[in-house]
mmCIF file of N, CA and C in Angstrom:
data_model
loop_
_atom_site.group_PDB
_atom_site.id
_atom_site.type_symbol
_atom_site.label_atom_id
_atom_site.label_comp_id
_atom_site.label_asym_id
_atom_site.label_seq_id
_atom_site.Cartn_x
_atom_site.Cartn_y
_atom_site.Cartn_z
ATOM 1 N N MET N 19 -5.532 -10.944 -6.441
ATOM 2 C CA MET N 19 -6.283 -9.375 -5.950
ATOM 3 C C MET N 19 -5.725 -8.890 -6.549
ATOM 4 N N LYS N 20 -5.698 -7.546 -7.512
ATOM 5 C CA LYS N 20 -4.556 -6.256 -7.854
ATOM 6 C C LYS N 20 -5.964 -4.950 -7.017
ATOM 7 N N LEU N 21 -5.159 -4.425 -6.283
ATOM 8 C CA LEU N 21 -5.961 -2.864 -5.192
ATOM 9 C C LEU N 21 -5.170 -1.766 -5.614
ATOM 10 N N GLN N 22 -6.014 -0.859 -5.646
ATOM 11 C CA GLN N 22 -5.908 0.537 -5.876
ATOM 12 C C GLN N 22 -6.352 1.100 -5.001
ATOM 13 N N LEU N 23 -5.668 1.775 -4.046
ATOM 14 C CA LEU N 23 -5.875 2.191 -2.777
ATOM 15 C C LEU N 23 -5.340 3.882 -2.486
ATOM 16 N N LYS N 24 -6.274 4.712 -2.670
ATOM 17 C CA LYS N 24 -5.931 6.283 -2.602
ATOM 18 C C LYS N 24 -5.450 6.319 -1.032
ATOM 19 N N VAL N 25 -4.324 6.914 -0.787
ATOM 20 C CA VAL N 25 -3.381 6.743 0.398
ATOM 21 C C VAL N 25 -3.044 8.908 0.611
ATOM 22 N N PRO N 26 -3.837 9.522 1.505
ATOM 23 C CA PRO N 26 -3.684 11.246 1.058
ATOM 24 C C PRO N 26 -1.909 11.598 2.029
ATOM 25 N N GLY N 27 -1.928 10.199 3.008
ATOM 26 C CA GLY N 27 -0.802 10.718 3.831
ATOM 27 C C GLY N 27 0.713 10.327 2.835
ATOM 28 N N MET N 28 0.271 9.796 1.930
ATOM 29 C CA MET N 28 1.584 9.254 1.644
ATOM 30 C C MET N 28 2.563 10.669 0.335
ATOM 31 N N THR N 29 3.341 10.597 0.601
ATOM 32 C CA THR N 29 3.702 12.655 0.642
ATOM 33 C C THR N 29 5.636 12.399 -0.647
ATOM 34 N N CYS N 30 6.190 11.461 0.332
ATOM 35 C CA CYS N 30 6.936 10.932 -0.552
ATOM 36 C C CYS N 30 7.698 9.797 -0.637
ATOM 37 N N GLY N 31 8.882 9.273 -1.058
ATOM 38 C CA GLY N 31 9.573 8.080 -1.612
ATOM 39 C C GLY N 31 9.621 7.464 -0.227
ATOM 40 N N GLY N 32 9.823 7.775 0.972
ATOM 41 C CA GLY N 32 9.851 7.270 2.472
ATOM 42 C C GLY N 32 8.483 6.738 2.889
ATOM 43 N N CYS N 33 7.675 7.085 2.772
ATOM 44 C CA CYS N 33 6.566 7.005 2.994
ATOM 45 C C CYS N 33 6.797 5.592 2.167
ATOM 46 N N VAL N 34 6.657 5.548 0.491
ATOM 47 C CA VAL N 34 6.163 4.481 0.001
ATOM 48 C C VAL N 34 6.677 3.701 0.343
ATOM 49 N N ASN N 35 7.797 3.341 0.967
ATOM 50 C CA ASN N 35 9.074 2.247 1.741
ATOM 51 C C ASN N 35 8.110 1.906 2.992
ATOM 52 N N THR N 36 8.017 2.899 3.472
ATOM 53 C CA THR N 36 6.967 3.081 5.209
ATOM 54 C C THR N 36 5.826 1.424 4.436
ATOM 55 N N ILE N 37 5.194 2.096 3.800
ATOM 56 C CA ILE N 37 3.743 1.588 2.950
ATOM 57 C C ILE N 37 4.683 0.637 2.647
ATOM 58 N N THR N 38 4.956 0.367 1.673
ATOM 59 C CA THR N 38 4.959 -0.926 0.890
ATOM 60 C C THR N 38 5.849 -2.187 2.465
ATOM 61 N N LYS N 39 6.550 -1.744 2.769
ATOM 62 C CA LYS N 39 7.054 -3.105 4.367
ATOM 63 C C LYS N 39 6.034 -3.129 5.715
ATOM 64 N N ALA N 40 5.509 -2.839 5.568
ATOM 65 C CA ALA N 40 3.484 -2.753 5.871
ATOM 66 C C ALA N 40 3.122 -3.873 5.209
ATOM 67 N N ILE N 41 2.775 -3.927 3.499
ATOM 68 C CA ILE N 41 2.483 -4.994 3.280
ATOM 69 C C ILE N 41 3.130 -6.236 3.422
ATOM 70 N N LYS N 42 4.357 -6.102 3.157
ATOM 71 C CA LYS N 42 5.047 -6.873 3.314
ATOM 72 C C LYS N 42 4.770 -8.204 4.213
ATOM 73 N N THR N 43 4.776 -7.150 5.212
ATOM 74 C CA THR N 43 4.540 -7.973 6.552
ATOM 75 C C THR N 43 2.553 -8.844 6.674
ATOM 76 N N VAL N 44 1.921 -8.261 5.856
ATOM 77 C CA VAL N 44 1.191 -9.418 5.823
ATOM 78 C C VAL N 44 0.914 -10.593 4.324
ATOM 79 N N ASP N 45 1.514 -9.664 3.551
ATOM 80 C CA ASP N 45 2.171 -10.750 1.950
ATOM 81 C C ASP N 45 3.272 -10.465 1.487
ATOM 82 N N ALA N 46 4.249 -11.424 2.091
ATOM 83 C CA ALA N 46 5.518 -11.256 1.089
ATOM 84 C C ALA N 46 6.135 -10.980 0.024
ATOM 85 N N HIS N 47 4.716 -11.392 -1.073
ATOM 86 C CA HIS N 47 4.864 -11.571 -2.158
ATOM 87 C C HIS N 47 4.708 -10.856 -3.018
ATOM 88 N N ALA N 48 3.683 -10.047 -2.393
ATOM 89 C CA ALA N 48 2.947 -8.579 -2.801
ATOM 90 C C ALA N 48 3.787 -7.783 -3.529
ATOM 91 N N ILE N 49 3.173 -7.243 -4.688
ATOM 92 C CA ILE N 49 3.872 -6.465 -5.845
ATOM 93 C C ILE N 49 3.640 -5.073 -5.063
ATOM 94 N N VAL N 50 4.269 -3.727 -4.643
ATOM 95 C CA VAL N 50 3.787 -3.178 -4.430
ATOM 96 C C VAL N 50 4.483 -1.669 -5.124
ATOM 97 N N GLN N 51 3.500 -0.831 -5.955
ATOM 98 C CA GLN N 51 3.917 0.153 -6.796
ATOM 99 C C GLN N 51 2.789 1.215 -5.864
ATOM 100 N N GLY N 52 4.035 2.671 -5.404
ATOM 101 C CA GLY N 52 3.141 3.734 -5.074
ATOM 102 C C GLY N 52 3.966 4.888 -5.592
ATOM 103 N N ASP N 53 3.297 5.833 -6.020
ATOM 104 C CA ASP N 53 2.788 7.083 -6.659
ATOM 105 C C ASP N 53 2.754 8.599 -5.374
ATOM 106 N N PRO N 54 3.562 9.618 -4.538
ATOM 107 C CA PRO N 54 3.464 9.956 -3.742
ATOM 108 C C PRO N 54 2.650 11.759 -4.414
ATOM 109 N N LYS N 55 3.284 11.451 -5.913
ATOM 110 C CA LYS N 55 1.867 12.854 -6.148
ATOM 111 C C LYS N 55 1.203 12.323 -7.269
ATOM 112 N N THR N 56 -0.176 11.020 -6.526
ATOM 113 C CA THR N 56 -1.260 10.808 -7.522
ATOM 114 C C THR N 56 -2.072 10.779 -6.089
ATOM 115 N N LYS N 57 -0.784 10.049 -4.486
ATOM 116 C CA LYS N 57 -1.344 9.485 -3.537
ATOM 117 C C LYS N 57 -2.225 8.378 -3.960
ATOM 118 N N ILE N 58 -1.279 7.096 -5.048
ATOM 119 C CA ILE N 58 -2.472 6.129 -5.640
ATOM 120 C C ILE N 58 -1.054 4.954 -5.151
ATOM 121 N N VAL N 59 -1.636 3.775 -3.967
ATOM 122 C CA VAL N 59 -1.005 2.672 -3.836
ATOM 123 C C VAL N 59 -1.316 1.397 -5.099
ATOM 124 N N LEU N 60 -0.837 1.302 -5.747
ATOM 125 C CA LEU N 60 -1.302 -0.939 -6.339
ATOM 126 C C LEU N 60 -0.769 -1.398 -5.727
ATOM 127 N N VAL N 61 -1.223 -2.496 -5.469
ATOM 128 C CA VAL N 61 -0.936 -3.600 -5.427
ATOM 129 C C VAL N 61 -1.516 -4.540 -5.656
ATOM 130 N N GLU N 62 -0.992 -5.648 -5.478
ATOM 131 C CA GLU N 62 -1.253 -7.286 -6.105
ATOM 132 C C GLU N 62 -0.877 -7.602 -4.971
ATOM 133 N N THR N 63 -1.698 -9.025 -4.519
ATOM 134 C CA THR N 63 -1.627 -9.445 -3.423
ATOM 135 C C THR N 63 -2.352 -10.936 -3.562
ATOM 136 N N GLN N 64 -2.463 -11.756 -2.832
ATOM 137 C CA GLN N 64 -3.049 -12.950 -2.323
ATOM 138 C C GLN N 64 -4.124 -12.359 -0.947
ATOM 139 N N ALA N 65 -3.898 -11.529 -0.212
ATOM 140 C CA ALA N 65 -3.731 -11.235 1.250
ATOM 141 C C ALA N 65 -4.818 -10.369 0.637
ATOM 142 N N SER N 66 -6.827 -9.818 1.121
ATOM 143 C CA SER N 66 -7.380 -9.923 1.268
ATOM 144 C C SER N 66 -7.513 -8.349 1.141
ATOM 145 N N GLU N 67 -8.264 -6.894 0.990
ATOM 146 C CA GLU N 67 -8.265 -5.731 0.743
ATOM 147 C C GLU N 67 -8.649 -4.726 2.435
ATOM 148 N N THR N 68 -9.158 -6.013 3.394
ATOM 149 C CA THR N 68 -9.228 -5.158 4.400
ATOM 150 C C THR N 68 -7.461 -5.674 5.993
ATOM 151 N N ALA N 69 -6.907 -7.088 5.130
ATOM 152 C CA ALA N 69 -5.455 -7.137 5.475
ATOM 153 C C ALA N 69 -4.773 -5.866 5.144
ATOM 154 N N ILE N 70 -5.367 -5.493 4.028
ATOM 155 C CA ILE N 70 -3.791 -4.583 3.302
ATOM 156 C C ILE N 70 -4.045 -3.819 3.978
ATOM 157 N N LYS N 71 -5.496 -2.710 4.091
ATOM 158 C CA LYS N 71 -5.288 -1.287 5.143
ATOM 159 C C LYS N 71 -5.477 -1.737 5.718
ATOM 160 N N ALA N 72 -4.955 -2.578 6.963
ATOM 161 C CA ALA N 72 -5.172 -2.153 8.458
ATOM 162 C C ALA N 72 -3.248 -2.666 8.600
ATOM 163 N N ALA N 73 -2.805 -3.052 7.860
ATOM 164 C CA ALA N 73 -1.204 -2.817 7.442
ATOM 165 C C ALA N 73 -1.039 -1.642 7.450
ATOM 166 N N ILE N 74 -1.458 -1.195 6.742
ATOM 167 C CA ILE N 74 -0.747 0.664 5.792
ATOM 168 C C ILE N 74 -1.330 1.083 7.062
ATOM 169 N N ALA N 75 -2.968 1.094 7.320
ATOM 170 C CA ALA N 75 -3.476 2.631 9.149
ATOM 171 C C ALA N 75 -1.706 2.270 10.135
ATOM 172 N N GLN N 76 -1.665 0.672 10.131
ATOM 173 C CA GLN N 76 -1.059 0.611 11.469
ATOM 174 C C GLN N 76 0.072 1.352 11.551
ATOM 175 N N VAL N 77 0.729 1.967 10.218
ATOM 176 C CA VAL N 77 2.098 2.660 9.994
ATOM 177 C C VAL N 77 1.379 4.572 9.334
ATOM 178 N N GLY N 78 0.406 4.541 10.123
ATOM 179 C CA GLY N 78 -0.003 6.119 10.113
ATOM 180 C C GLY N 78 -0.648 6.436 9.287
ATOM 181 N N TYR N 79 -0.724 5.481 8.076
ATOM 182 C CA TYR N 79 -1.623 6.345 6.268
ATOM 183 C C TYR N 79 -2.193 5.637 6.153
ATOM 184 N N PRO N 80 -3.690 5.855 6.616
ATOM 185 C CA PRO N 80 -5.618 5.532 6.178
ATOM 186 C C PRO N 80 -5.183 5.110 5.120
ATOM 187 N N ALA N 81 -6.047 3.867 4.044
ATOM 188 C CA ALA N 81 -6.510 3.627 2.706
ATOM 189 C C ALA N 81 -7.485 4.134 2.368
ATOM 190 N N SER N 82 -8.232 4.309 1.291
ATOM 191 C CA SER N 82 -9.789 4.653 1.044
ATOM 192 C C SER N 82 -9.204 3.229 -0.078
#
């Protein structure tokens, strides 16, 4: 499944790393691309959208 999530709190590469690590706790094989300029995170995963959003929210980056 491919997800495109808007993450307003993502402002830098460090944020992208934190979000990527959080997603990989749910799906270790997920492919994650984050762009702090557009605030968009692209995720290719086998996990549910709900699980991915919950993992990102747990590290302080609510996604829509």
